[in-house]
Structure formats: structure tokens, C-alpha cells
Amino acid sequence: MNAGTTTDDEARMLASIPRLRRYARALAGNAVAADDLVQDTLARAWPRLSSCRGNGELLPWLFTIMHNLHADQVRRPRLLTVPIEEEAAAVPVRPRQHDNLELRDLEAALLKLPEDYRKVLLLVALENMPYAQAAEVLGWPAGTVMSRLSRARARLRVLLSEESPPVLKVAT
Amino acid sequence: MKDAPLSDADIQAYVDGALPAQRQAEVAAYLAGHPEAADAVRCYRAQNEALRALFDPVLEEKIPERLLQAARAPAGEHPSAARPRGFLPRWSSYRMAAGLLIAVLSGSAGWLANGQWHAARALAVRQVPVQFAHQAAIAHVVYSPDVVRPVEIGAEQEEQLVTWLSDRLNARVRPPRLGALGFELIGGRLLPGTAGPVAQFMYHDGRGQRLTLYVSGEQGRNAETAFRFAQEGPVNVFYWIDRNFGYAISAGIDKAELARVATSVHEQLAHKP
């Protein structure tokens, strides 16, 4: 297999990390779990990398692996144990400029979407992936991609309107 | 064709700018006369933007060392590469602790997917001690990176620590002295084992390298084993069972150094009355 050297592969894997992390953060909704997911994805990808070489782009293939891993984890709920100090330590490093109410609502609403809706919405909206490629990554027919994307957006719209309740009126 | 009905797919593709120019214009014309559909499109475009605003900052975040490591070819892909050494510094974050814990609990990929792990597992024959080594390694990765409170009772209150842990384990438990090997006691804590309380003592050396001794009183009657070695990701573990007690020493230091510590601990415990 001389389609790619180990060094090339490492460079490509390395270059994929920021986008894998962004996607995982949106998919898993928790920074620690997201990075675990990225790490597991890379670990699972290495032994199979030859099957991806010369066979299209690395990143969509990695997303597929990540979906499978994530689905495994969702099926088998884990005992997620994070030392309490982790939570405390995570607070100050939160990017403040995005810490407004609306975006936090979005984050919460996103996690309420069914998994399949969230995946397709993120691939299209966040990753800017063409529909055909999203269909390939997700292993769905093109029509399913479109219908789930449509439902995801509509559902998110409803969730977001629920997320911001009107200001409580005080009886006078 | 201004009022030709739009398919849902047209709306989505319009939002994403994925339509051919002509169709895009047709949809725009349709939306001009259909405020509800136009509202939906505006909302969906706002969703796209908000999602990127929310998650794009992740692209700029510093990549944790463990992910950089994971992007490098595993040992098998690099025939000549030396095994990475001095793991622990890379591990000194809670995230890594949580990561290993999750990987162990779910038995999933991660570091544990590598061949070394399977080899280490194959070495350890009996199920119970293997589980015991697991638990010790988990406890090690959970507590040893802890900066704020690595132990419940510090070494400065050693007597209190000994009394408390001995009481809870219903046996005399005293932390061995490892000063000769460069490790000083930080303190200890009580942990839940599979069937009862377990004690963990933590030590560190001058370089900040931490080592934990895990002592469990639930290892069956008069069982005895030789030293066994296990590797849980970057953590090396020596463990053995001696007169109902299981002992495990975990650290991110190399096997030879850890073996010296294990030998010393074993000797001190054997000479105890």
C-alpha cells in the first residue's frame, strides 16, 4: 500500500482534528465527551485507514466512524464520571463572547433533537456538506436526508421558540 | 411560474444556497409572495449562522495533547518508533482521567483498543485480579491528576489517615515508606470497591510524578499470587494478592521503576507484624 505514507496519514489525521472536535462538540454536547469521541474516532480510524486511502476524502469517512461510535455509546449509556472539579474548572475557559442566552438556548435545543435530525442538520449547516455527501456519510437515501433535514429545522425552530419563554409578568 | 408550489427540499436547498441560479431565483420570487415560508427560510438561515457562531470557536481551541497523540500512527504502524515514554504529564488533566474511565467502563476503543492492552489482558489469567487491576488503574487516573484535592486526608495527618482507613477496612492499613525510591506520601482516601471499601494512598516524586497504592480487603480467603503486570492505556499497574488483601501500584512510570516500588511495598507489608 503505497498510496500514502504514514507521515502523510498523520498529517491528514492531524489536520482533521479541529473539525472533528467542532462536530463532536455539537453532536455530544459536552466538551469532555466530545473529545473522547474524537479520540476514539482517531483510534478506530488508524487500523482501517488503508480502506480510505485513494477512496475519497478523509473527513467524511471520519464522521461516519464517529457516528457509529456515538451510536454505540448512546445505545449503551455509560457511567459518565467527571470529577466535580472538572465542572468547576471548565467554567472560566468557556468562550465568553458566545455566552449569550440565545446561543446557549440553541445548544440546549440542539441536544433535544432526535439524534438523526441532529446529525444531518450539523453536517449540512455546520459542516456545509453537500447533500449527496451527507447522504453517503449517513448511509441514507437522498430523500431521507432532505426530509430529516427539513424536520430537524422545523423542530429546532419550535424548540427555540419554547426555549425563550415570555418574561414573567408580576401580578399587580 | 411564480406560484408553483415549492417542495420542502426546495426550501432546504434554498436555505443552504444549493440550488442552481435559476431555481434559486424562482424560489425567491415565490417567497416574496408567501410570508410564512419566507419566515421559515429566514429562521433556518439564522439557525445555520447561529450553529456556526456557537461551535466555530471550537476550531480555534488548543488541541489537547491526547488528541494530537491519537492522530499519530499507533505503534504498529511505525515499526521503528519507540514507545512513547513519560505518559503522565500528558495525562495531567481531568479530561484524560474521565476519558480512560469511560473507555474502561464501556470497554470501547480509545487507548484500550491497542494490541498492548489485549496482550496485557491475556497475561493476567484470573478474572478477579484483572478486574482489581482495572479498578486500581481507574482510581489512579481519576485521582492522581487532581490538583485541588488528590487525597481526602493529607500526609500531615497520617495517624488520622491510618486510623480511619484501618477502621473502615477492618484491618491495619499503613502506607509504606517509599522515600528511598524518591516517593513521598501525599495522603490517602477511601473508595468503594466491588464489595466494600478500598484504600488508596498517593505518593509523588520530585518531578511531580504521582503513584498510587490501592489496597482492597475483599480478595478472597488466603489467595496468593505472584506479581502481575497490567497496562491500562498509559498507566502501568503491578498487582498481587496476599492474605486476603489485594494490592495494586499504579503510575505512569516505566515498568522497571514501578517494579522496584512494588518490590519495596511488598517487602514492607510482608515484614509487618
Coordinates of C-alpha atoms in Angstrom, one line a residue:
Chain A
M1 CA 0.0 0.0 0.0
N2 CA 1.9 3.0 -1.2
A3 CA -1.0 5.3 -1.8
G4 CA 0.0 7.2 1.3
T5 CA 2.9 7.2 3.7
T6 CA 2.4 7.1 7.4
T7 CA 3.6 10.7 7.6
D8 CA 1.0 11.8 5.1
D9 CA -1.6 10.0 7.0
E10 CA -0.6 11.6 10.3
A11 CA -0.7 15.0 8.7
R12 CA -4.2 14.4 7.4
M13 CA -5.4 13.0 10.7
L14 CA -3.9 15.9 12.5
A15 CA -5.5 18.4 10.1
S16 CA -8.9 16.8 10.6
I17 CA -8.9 17.3 14.4
P18 CA -10.3 20.8 14.6
R19 CA -13.3 20.0 12.5
L20 CA -13.8 16.6 14.2
R21 CA -13.8 18.5 17.6
R22 CA -16.3 21.1 16.4
Y23 CA -18.6 18.5 15.1
A24 CA -18.3 16.2 18.1
R25 CA -19.0 19.2 20.4
A26 CA -22.2 19.8 18.6
L27 CA -23.1 16.2 18.5
A28 CA -22.3 15.2 22.0
G29 CA -23.0 18.5 23.7
N30 CA -20.2 18.2 26.3
A31 CA -16.6 19.1 25.8
V32 CA -15.2 16.1 27.6
A33 CA -17.4 13.6 25.9
A34 CA -16.8 15.2 22.6
D35 CA -13.0 15.0 22.9
D36 CA -13.4 11.4 24.0
L37 CA -15.4 10.8 20.9
V38 CA -12.7 12.4 18.7
Q39 CA -10.0 10.4 20.3
D40 CA -12.0 7.1 19.9
T41 CA -12.7 8.1 16.3
L42 CA -9.0 8.5 15.5
A43 CA -8.1 5.3 17.3
R44 CA -10.7 3.4 15.4
A45 CA -9.7 5.0 12.1
W46 CA -6.0 4.1 12.2
P47 CA -6.2 0.4 11.6
R48 CA -8.7 0.9 8.8
L49 CA -7.0 3.9 7.2
S50 CA -5.9 1.9 4.2
S51 CA -9.6 1.3 3.3
C52 CA -10.0 5.1 3.0
R53 CA -6.8 5.8 1.0
G54 CA -7.4 6.9 -2.5
N55 CA -11.1 6.4 -1.9
G56 CA -12.3 9.9 -1.3
E57 CA -11.9 12.4 1.5
L58 CA -10.8 11.6 5.0
L59 CA -13.1 13.8 6.9
P60 CA -16.5 12.4 5.7
W61 CA -15.1 8.9 6.4
L62 CA -14.1 10.0 9.9
F63 CA -17.6 11.5 10.5
T64 CA -19.1 8.1 9.7
I65 CA -16.8 6.4 12.2
M66 CA -17.7 9.0 14.7
H67 CA -21.4 8.4 14.2
N68 CA -21.0 4.7 14.7
L69 CA -19.1 5.2 17.9
H70 CA -21.6 7.8 19.1
A71 CA -24.5 5.5 18.4
D72 CA -22.8 2.7 20.3
Q73 CA -22.4 5.0 23.3
V74 CA -25.9 6.2 23.1
R75 CA -27.2 2.6 23.0
R76 CA -25.1 1.7 25.9
P77 CA -25.4 4.6 28.4
R78 CA -22.2 4.9 30.3
L79 CA -21.5 5.8 33.8
L80 CA -20.1 9.2 32.9
T81 CA -17.9 10.1 35.8
V82 CA -16.2 13.5 35.8
P83 CA -14.6 14.8 38.9
I84 CA -16.6 17.7 40.2
E85 CA -13.6 20.0 39.9
E86 CA -13.7 19.4 36.2
E87 CA -17.0 21.2 36.0
A88 CA -15.7 24.0 38.1
A89 CA -12.5 24.3 36.0
A90 CA -14.5 24.3 32.8
V91 CA -16.4 27.4 33.7
P92 CA -13.8 30.1 33.3
V93 CA -12.5 28.8 30.0
R94 CA -15.9 28.9 28.4
P95 CA -15.7 31.3 25.4
R96 CA -17.3 34.3 26.9
Q97 CA -18.2 36.1 23.7
H98 CA -20.7 33.4 22.8
D99 CA -22.0 33.0 26.2
N100 CA -25.2 34.8 25.4
L101 CA -28.6 33.4 26.2
E102 CA -29.6 32.8 22.7
L103 CA -26.7 30.6 21.8
R104 CA -27.0 28.6 25.0
D105 CA -30.6 28.1 24.2
L106 CA -29.6 26.8 20.8
E107 CA -27.2 24.4 22.4
A108 CA -29.8 23.0 24.7
A109 CA -32.4 22.8 21.9
L110 CA -30.0 21.0 19.6
L111 CA -29.5 18.3 22.2
K112 CA -33.2 17.8 22.4
L113 CA -33.4 16.9 18.7
P114 CA -33.5 13.3 17.8
E115 CA -30.0 12.0 17.0
D116 CA -30.7 11.5 13.3
Y117 CA -32.0 15.0 12.9
R118 CA -29.1 16.5 14.7
K119 CA -26.6 14.6 12.6
V120 CA -28.0 15.7 9.3
L121 CA -28.5 19.3 10.4
L122 CA -24.9 19.5 11.7
L123 CA -23.4 18.0 8.5
V124 CA -25.3 20.5 6.4
A125 CA -25.4 23.6 8.5
L126 CA -22.2 23.4 10.4
E127 CA -20.0 21.4 8.0
N128 CA -21.5 22.9 4.9
M129 CA -21.6 19.4 3.4
P130 CA -23.3 18.9 0.0
Y131 CA -26.5 16.8 0.4
A132 CA -25.1 13.9 -1.6
Q133 CA -22.1 13.7 0.6
A134 CA -24.2 13.9 3.7
A135 CA -26.3 11.0 2.3
E136 CA -23.1 9.0 1.9
V137 CA -21.8 9.7 5.4
L138 CA -25.1 8.9 6.9
G139 CA -25.8 5.9 4.7
W140 CA -29.3 7.3 3.9
P141 CA -31.1 7.7 0.6
A142 CA -31.1 11.3 -0.7
G143 CA -34.8 11.7 0.0
T144 CA -34.3 10.8 3.7
V145 CA -31.6 13.3 4.0
M146 CA -33.9 16.1 2.8
S147 CA -36.9 15.0 4.8
R148 CA -34.9 14.7 8.0
L149 CA -33.1 18.0 7.4
S150 CA -36.5 19.6 6.9
R151 CA -37.9 18.1 10.1
A152 CA -34.8 19.0 12.1
R153 CA -35.0 22.6 11.1
A154 CA -38.7 22.8 11.8
R155 CA -38.3 21.0 15.1
L156 CA -35.4 23.2 16.2
R157 CA -37.5 26.3 15.4
V158 CA -40.2 25.1 17.6
L159 CA -37.8 24.2 20.4
L160 CA -36.2 27.6 20.2
S161 CA -39.5 29.4 20.5
E162 CA -40.2 27.2 23.6
E163 CA -36.8 27.9 25.0
S164 CA -37.3 31.6 25.4
P165 CA -40.5 31.9 27.5
P166 CA -42.0 35.4 27.8
V167 CA -40.9 37.5 30.6
L168 CA -42.8 36.6 33.8
K169 CA -45.4 39.1 34.4
V170 CA -45.9 40.1 38.0
A171 CA -49.5 40.5 39.1
T172 CA -50.2 43.9 40.3
Chain B
M1 CA -44.2 30.1 -12.5
K2 CA -44.3 32.5 -9.6
D3 CA -46.8 30.5 -7.7
A4 CA -45.6 27.0 -8.4
P5 CA -45.8 25.0 -5.2
L6 CA -42.4 24.5 -3.5
S7 CA -41.2 21.3 -2.3
D8 CA -39.7 21.0 1.2
A9 CA -36.5 20.1 -0.5
D10 CA -36.5 23.3 -2.5
I11 CA -36.9 25.3 0.7
Q12 CA -33.9 23.4 2.3
A13 CA -31.8 23.8 -0.7
Y14 CA -32.6 27.5 -0.9
V15 CA -31.6 28.0 2.7
D16 CA -28.3 26.3 2.0
G17 CA -27.7 28.1 -1.3
A18 CA -27.6 24.7 -3.0
L19 CA -30.0 25.4 -5.9
P20 CA -29.0 26.3 -9.4
A21 CA -29.2 30.0 -10.0
Q22 CA -32.4 29.9 -11.9
R23 CA -34.3 27.8 -9.4
Q24 CA -32.9 29.9 -6.6
A25 CA -34.5 33.0 -8.3
E26 CA -37.8 31.2 -8.7
V27 CA -37.9 30.3 -5.1
A28 CA -37.0 33.8 -4.1
A29 CA -39.9 35.1 -6.2
Y30 CA -42.2 32.5 -4.5
L31 CA -41.1 33.6 -1.1
A32 CA -41.8 37.2 -1.8
G33 CA -45.5 36.3 -2.0
H34 CA -45.5 33.8 0.9
P35 CA -44.5 35.5 4.1
E36 CA -44.9 32.3 6.2
A37 CA -42.5 30.4 4.0
A38 CA -40.2 33.4 3.9
D39 CA -40.2 33.5 7.7
A40 CA -39.2 29.8 7.9
V41 CA -36.3 30.4 5.5
R42 CA -35.1 33.4 7.5
C43 CA -35.3 31.3 10.6
Y44 CA -33.4 28.4 9.1
R45 CA -30.7 30.7 7.8
A46 CA -30.4 32.2 11.2
Q47 CA -30.1 28.6 12.6
N48 CA -27.2 28.0 10.2
E49 CA -25.4 31.1 11.3
A50 CA -26.1 30.6 15.0
L51 CA -24.8 27.0 14.8
R52 CA -21.5 28.3 13.3
A53 CA -21.3 31.1 15.8
L54 CA -21.8 28.6 18.6
F55 CA -19.4 25.9 17.5
D56 CA -16.8 27.6 15.3
P57 CA -14.8 28.8 18.3
V58 CA -14.0 25.1 18.9
L59 CA -11.9 25.2 15.7
E60 CA -9.6 27.7 17.5
E61 CA -9.3 25.9 20.7
K62 CA -6.0 24.5 21.7
I63 CA -6.0 20.8 20.7
P64 CA -5.5 18.6 23.8
E65 CA -2.3 16.6 23.7
R66 CA -4.2 13.3 23.9
L67 CA -5.9 14.1 20.6
L68 CA -2.6 15.0 19.0
Q69 CA -1.3 11.7 20.2
A70 CA -4.3 9.9 18.8
A71 CA -3.7 11.5 15.4
R72 CA -0.2 9.9 15.3
A73 CA 0.2 6.5 13.9
P74 CA -0.2 3.8 16.6
A75 CA 2.9 1.8 17.5
G76 CA 2.0 -1.0 15.0
E77 CA 2.1 1.5 12.0
H78 CA 5.5 2.7 12.9
P79 CA 7.8 -0.3 13.0
S80 CA 10.8 1.8 14.2
A81 CA 9.0 4.1 16.5
A82 CA 10.0 3.9 20.2
R83 CA 7.1 3.6 22.5
P84 CA 6.1 6.9 23.9
R85 CA 7.6 7.5 27.3
G86 CA 6.7 9.6 30.3
F87 CA 3.0 9.4 29.8
L88 CA 1.8 11.0 32.9
P89 CA 2.4 14.7 32.2
R90 CA 0.2 14.4 29.1
W91 CA -2.3 12.9 31.4
S92 CA -2.4 15.6 34.0
S93 CA -5.9 16.8 33.2
Y94 CA -9.2 15.7 34.4
R95 CA -10.3 15.1 30.9
M96 CA -7.9 12.3 30.4
A97 CA -9.0 10.8 33.6
A98 CA -12.5 10.9 32.6
G99 CA -11.6 9.6 29.2
L100 CA -9.8 6.5 30.4
L101 CA -12.6 5.8 32.9
I102 CA -15.2 5.9 30.2
A103 CA -13.1 3.8 27.9
V104 CA -12.6 1.2 30.6
L105 CA -16.2 1.2 31.6
S106 CA -17.6 0.9 28.1
G107 CA -14.8 -1.5 27.0
S108 CA -14.7 0.6 23.9
A109 CA -11.9 1.9 21.7
G110 CA -9.6 4.6 22.8
W111 CA -6.2 3.6 24.1
L112 CA -7.6 0.3 25.1
A113 CA -8.2 -0.8 21.6
N114 CA -4.5 -1.2 21.0
G115 CA -2.7 -4.5 21.0
Q116 CA -0.8 -3.8 24.1
W117 CA -3.9 -3.7 26.1
H118 CA -5.1 -7.1 24.8
A119 CA -1.6 -8.6 25.4
A120 CA -1.7 -7.3 29.0
R121 CA -5.1 -8.7 29.5
A122 CA -4.0 -12.0 28.2
L123 CA -1.2 -12.1 30.6
A124 CA -3.5 -11.8 33.6
V125 CA -5.2 -15.1 33.8
R126 CA -7.7 -14.8 36.5
Q127 CA -10.7 -12.6 36.2
V128 CA -10.9 -11.2 39.6
P129 CA -7.3 -9.8 39.8
V130 CA -7.7 -8.3 36.3
Q131 CA -10.8 -6.5 37.5
F132 CA -8.9 -5.5 40.5
A133 CA -6.1 -4.0 38.4
H134 CA -8.7 -2.2 36.3
Q135 CA -10.2 -0.6 39.3
A136 CA -6.9 0.4 40.7
A137 CA -5.9 2.0 37.3
I138 CA -9.3 3.8 37.1
A139 CA -8.8 5.1 40.6
H140 CA -5.3 6.2 39.7
V141 CA -6.4 8.2 36.6
V142 CA -9.3 9.7 38.4
Y143 CA -7.5 11.0 41.4
S144 CA -3.8 11.4 40.6
P145 CA -4.3 14.3 38.1
D146 CA -6.4 16.1 40.8
V147 CA -4.7 19.3 41.7
V148 CA -7.2 20.6 44.2
R149 CA -7.8 17.6 46.3
P150 CA -5.9 14.5 45.3
V151 CA -6.5 12.9 48.7
E152 CA -9.0 13.1 51.4
I153 CA -6.6 13.2 54.3
G154 CA -3.1 14.5 53.7
A155 CA 0.2 13.0 54.9
E156 CA 0.5 15.7 57.6
Q157 CA -2.4 13.9 59.4
E158 CA -1.0 10.4 58.7
E159 CA -2.1 9.0 62.1
Q160 CA -5.7 10.1 61.5
L161 CA -5.5 8.6 58.0
V162 CA -4.2 5.3 59.2
T163 CA -6.8 5.1 62.0
W164 CA -9.6 6.0 59.7
L165 CA -8.7 3.7 56.8
S166 CA -7.8 0.8 59.2
D167 CA -11.2 1.2 60.8
R168 CA -13.1 1.2 57.6
L169 CA -11.2 -1.7 56.1
N170 CA -11.3 -3.6 59.3
A171 CA -7.6 -4.3 59.2
R172 CA -4.4 -2.5 60.0
V173 CA -3.5 -0.4 56.9
R174 CA -0.4 1.7 57.0
P175 CA 1.1 3.4 53.9
P176 CA 4.6 2.0 53.2
R177 CA 7.6 4.3 53.1
L178 CA 8.9 4.9 49.7
G179 CA 11.3 7.8 50.4
A180 CA 14.3 5.7 49.5
L181 CA 12.8 5.4 46.0
G182 CA 12.1 9.1 45.8
F183 CA 8.4 9.0 46.5
E184 CA 6.8 10.8 49.4
L185 CA 3.3 10.2 50.7
I186 CA 0.7 12.8 49.8
G187 CA -2.1 11.2 51.7
G188 CA -5.0 8.8 51.1
R189 CA -8.6 8.3 50.6
L190 CA -11.4 5.8 50.9
L191 CA -13.0 4.4 47.8
P192 CA -15.8 2.0 47.0
G193 CA -14.6 -1.4 45.7
T194 CA -16.8 -4.1 44.2
A195 CA -17.8 -5.4 47.5
G196 CA -16.6 -3.0 50.1
P197 CA -14.2 -0.2 51.0
V198 CA -10.8 0.2 49.4
A199 CA -8.0 2.4 50.5
Q200 CA -5.9 4.5 48.1
F201 CA -2.6 6.0 49.1
M202 CA -1.0 8.6 46.9
Y203 CA 2.7 9.5 46.5
H204 CA 4.7 11.8 44.4
D205 CA 8.3 12.3 43.5
G206 CA 10.3 15.4 43.0
R207 CA 9.2 15.8 39.4
G208 CA 5.5 15.7 40.3
Q209 CA 5.1 12.2 39.1
R210 CA 2.3 10.6 41.1
L211 CA 1.9 7.0 42.1
T212 CA -1.0 5.3 43.9
L213 CA -1.2 2.2 46.0
Y214 CA -4.6 0.7 46.1
V215 CA -5.4 -1.7 48.9
S216 CA -8.5 -3.9 48.9
G217 CA -9.6 -6.3 51.6
E218 CA -12.0 -8.2 49.5
Q219 CA -9.8 -10.6 47.6
G220 CA -11.0 -13.9 48.9
R221 CA -9.6 -16.3 51.5
N222 CA -5.8 -16.7 51.7
A223 CA -5.4 -16.3 48.0
E224 CA -1.9 -15.5 46.9
T225 CA -0.5 -14.6 43.6
A226 CA 2.8 -13.5 42.2
F227 CA 3.4 -10.0 41.0
R228 CA 1.4 -9.4 37.9
F229 CA 1.7 -6.6 35.5
A230 CA -1.0 -4.8 33.6
Q231 CA -1.1 -1.8 31.4
E232 CA -4.2 0.3 31.2
G233 CA -3.5 2.8 28.5
P234 CA -0.6 4.9 29.7
V235 CA -0.9 3.6 33.3
N236 CA 1.3 0.7 34.3
V237 CA 0.0 -1.4 37.2
F238 CA 1.7 -4.0 39.3
Y239 CA -0.7 -6.0 41.5
W240 CA -0.7 -9.0 43.7
I241 CA -2.8 -10.7 46.3
D242 CA -1.5 -11.6 49.6
R243 CA -3.5 -13.0 52.6
N244 CA -7.0 -11.7 51.6
F245 CA -5.6 -8.4 50.5
G246 CA -5.2 -7.1 47.0
Y247 CA -2.5 -4.5 46.3
A248 CA -2.1 -2.6 43.2
I249 CA 0.5 0.1 42.4
S250 CA -0.3 2.3 39.5
A251 CA 1.7 5.1 37.9
G252 CA 2.6 6.5 34.5
I253 CA 6.2 5.5 35.0
D254 CA 8.1 2.7 33.3
K255 CA 7.7 -0.9 34.2
A256 CA 11.2 -1.3 35.7
E257 CA 10.9 1.7 38.0
L258 CA 7.4 0.6 39.0
A259 CA 8.7 -2.9 39.7
R260 CA 11.2 -1.5 42.2
V261 CA 8.4 0.3 44.0
A262 CA 6.2 -2.8 44.0
T263 CA 9.1 -4.9 45.5
S264 CA 9.6 -2.4 48.2
V265 CA 6.0 -2.2 49.1
H266 CA 5.7 -5.9 49.1
E267 CA 8.7 -6.2 51.4
Q268 CA 7.4 -3.7 53.9
L269 CA 4.0 -5.3 54.0
A270 CA 5.5 -8.7 54.5
H271 CA 7.5 -7.6 57.4
K272 CA 4.6 -6.0 59.2
P273 CA 3.5 -7.8 62.3

